[in-house]
Amino acid sequence: VGADVIINKTRWDGAVQHWFDAGATLAQYRTMVINHEVGHALGHIDNETPCGGNKQAAPLMQEQSMFLKECSPNTWPLDSELWSTFVGSEP
Ligand SMILES: [Zn+2]
């Protein structure tokens, strides 16, 4: 957490099995990880939006590396996640 964006190299190289089981690719995993971690740098927290279930797209800030629950892999922020934060400055 902070201004640095840190990526787990083992997962960068190989993603996680449940990601592939859900039909997504390594390139999509890498896109998700970068976007998720940049989300943290912007002030977003893990799992701040609940998974909608029923194979809806997972929220970007869901910990998709850990679990998909009943959601589908998703690489970009959902519309509901596109709120802005004001880290270190006044709105
Ligand atoms: Zn996270």
GROMACS .gro file of C-alpha atoms and ligand atoms in nm:
model
   92
    1VAL     CA    1   0.000   0.000   0.000
    2GLY     CA    2   0.126   0.346  -0.085
    3ALA     CA    3   0.255   0.498  -0.404
    4ASP     CA    4   0.445   0.188  -0.516
    5VAL     CA    5   0.274  -0.083  -0.720
    6ILE     CA    6   0.415  -0.425  -0.633
    7ILE     CA    7   0.340  -0.742  -0.830
    8ASN     CA    8   0.388  -1.102  -0.714
    9LYS     CA    9   0.635  -1.249  -0.970
   10THR     CA   10   0.528  -1.610  -0.927
   11ARG     CA   11   0.169  -1.519  -1.005
   12TRP     CA   12   0.279  -1.283  -1.284
   13ASP     CA   13   0.456  -1.577  -1.447
   14GLY     CA   14   0.185  -1.834  -1.395
   15ALA     CA   15  -0.137  -1.670  -1.274
   16VAL     CA   16  -0.355  -1.901  -1.061
   17GLN     CA   17  -0.529  -2.222  -1.160
   18HIS     CA   18  -0.883  -2.105  -1.086
   19TRP     CA   19  -0.829  -1.816  -1.329
   20PHE     CA   20  -0.756  -2.060  -1.613
   21ASP     CA   21  -1.035  -2.292  -1.496
   22ALA     CA   22  -1.273  -2.000  -1.548
   23GLY     CA   23  -1.157  -1.969  -1.910
   24ALA     CA   24  -0.939  -1.660  -1.885
   25THR     CA   25  -0.583  -1.612  -2.014
   26LEU     CA   26  -0.247  -1.523  -1.862
   27ALA     CA   27  -0.249  -1.190  -2.049
   28GLN     CA   28  -0.590  -1.109  -1.899
   29TYR     CA   29  -0.461  -1.204  -1.554
   30ARG     CA   30  -0.167  -0.967  -1.590
   31THR     CA   31  -0.397  -0.685  -1.700
   32MET     CA   32  -0.621  -0.750  -1.399
   33VAL     CA   33  -0.327  -0.754  -1.156
   34ILE     CA   34  -0.184  -0.425  -1.282
   35ASN     CA   35  -0.525  -0.257  -1.274
   36HIS     CA   36  -0.604  -0.400  -0.929
   37GLU     CA   37  -0.274  -0.286  -0.779
   38VAL     CA   38  -0.302   0.059  -0.937
   39GLY     CA   39  -0.649   0.067  -0.780
   40HIS     CA   40  -0.479   0.028  -0.443
   41ALA     CA   41  -0.241   0.313  -0.525
   42LEU     CA   42  -0.551   0.525  -0.592
   43GLY     CA   43  -0.693   0.441  -0.251
   44HIS     CA   44  -0.920   0.147  -0.327
   45ILE     CA   45  -0.933  -0.147  -0.087
   46ASP     CA   46  -0.967  -0.521  -0.141
   47ASN     CA   47  -1.318  -0.655  -0.187
   48GLU     CA   48  -1.481  -0.316  -0.140
   49THR     CA   49  -1.760  -0.411  -0.381
   50PRO     CA   50  -1.934  -0.748  -0.328
   51CYS     CA   51  -1.921  -1.011  -0.601
   52GLY     CA   52  -2.257  -1.010  -0.780
   53GLY     CA   53  -2.257  -1.389  -0.816
   54ASN     CA   54  -2.429  -1.587  -1.093
   55LYS     CA   55  -2.124  -1.548  -1.324
   56GLN     CA   56  -2.144  -1.170  -1.331
   57ALA     CA   57  -1.810  -0.995  -1.387
   58ALA     CA   58  -1.604  -0.985  -1.070
   59PRO     CA   59  -1.530  -0.641  -0.929
   60LEU     CA   60  -1.172  -0.539  -1.017
   61MET     CA   61  -1.096  -0.483  -0.649
   62GLN     CA   62  -1.219  -0.828  -0.554
   63GLU     CA   63  -0.917  -1.044  -0.467
   64GLN     CA   64  -0.952  -1.247  -0.786
   65SER     CA   65  -0.609  -1.402  -0.727
   66MET     CA   66  -0.758  -1.565  -0.417
   67PHE     CA   67  -1.110  -1.649  -0.528
   68LEU     CA   68  -1.371  -1.576  -0.792
   69LYS     CA   69  -1.663  -1.687  -0.574
   70GLU     CA   70  -1.950  -1.718  -0.825
   71CYS     CA   71  -1.820  -1.436  -1.044
   72SER     CA   72  -1.639  -1.440  -1.380
   73PRO     CA   73  -1.283  -1.314  -1.429
   74ASN     CA   74  -1.271  -0.941  -1.496
   75THR     CA   75  -0.974  -0.722  -1.588
   76TRP     CA   76  -1.111  -0.366  -1.571
   77PRO     CA   77  -1.306  -0.164  -1.312
   78LEU     CA   78  -1.681  -0.204  -1.308
   79ASP     CA   79  -1.883   0.116  -1.355
   80SER     CA   80  -1.967   0.094  -0.984
   81GLU     CA   81  -1.595   0.105  -0.901
   82LEU     CA   82  -1.520   0.420  -1.099
   83TRP     CA   83  -1.544   0.657  -0.806
   84SER     CA   84  -1.251   0.885  -0.747
   85THR     CA   85  -1.043   0.922  -0.436
   86PHE     CA   86  -0.852   1.223  -0.316
   87VAL     CA   87  -0.545   1.067  -0.158
   88GLY     CA   88  -0.323   1.340  -0.022
   89SER     CA   89  -0.533   1.629  -0.151
   90GLU     CA   90  -0.861   1.799  -0.087
   91PRO     CA   91  -1.151   1.739  -0.324
   92ZN      ZN   92  -0.566  -0.608  -0.345
   0.00000   0.00000   0.00000
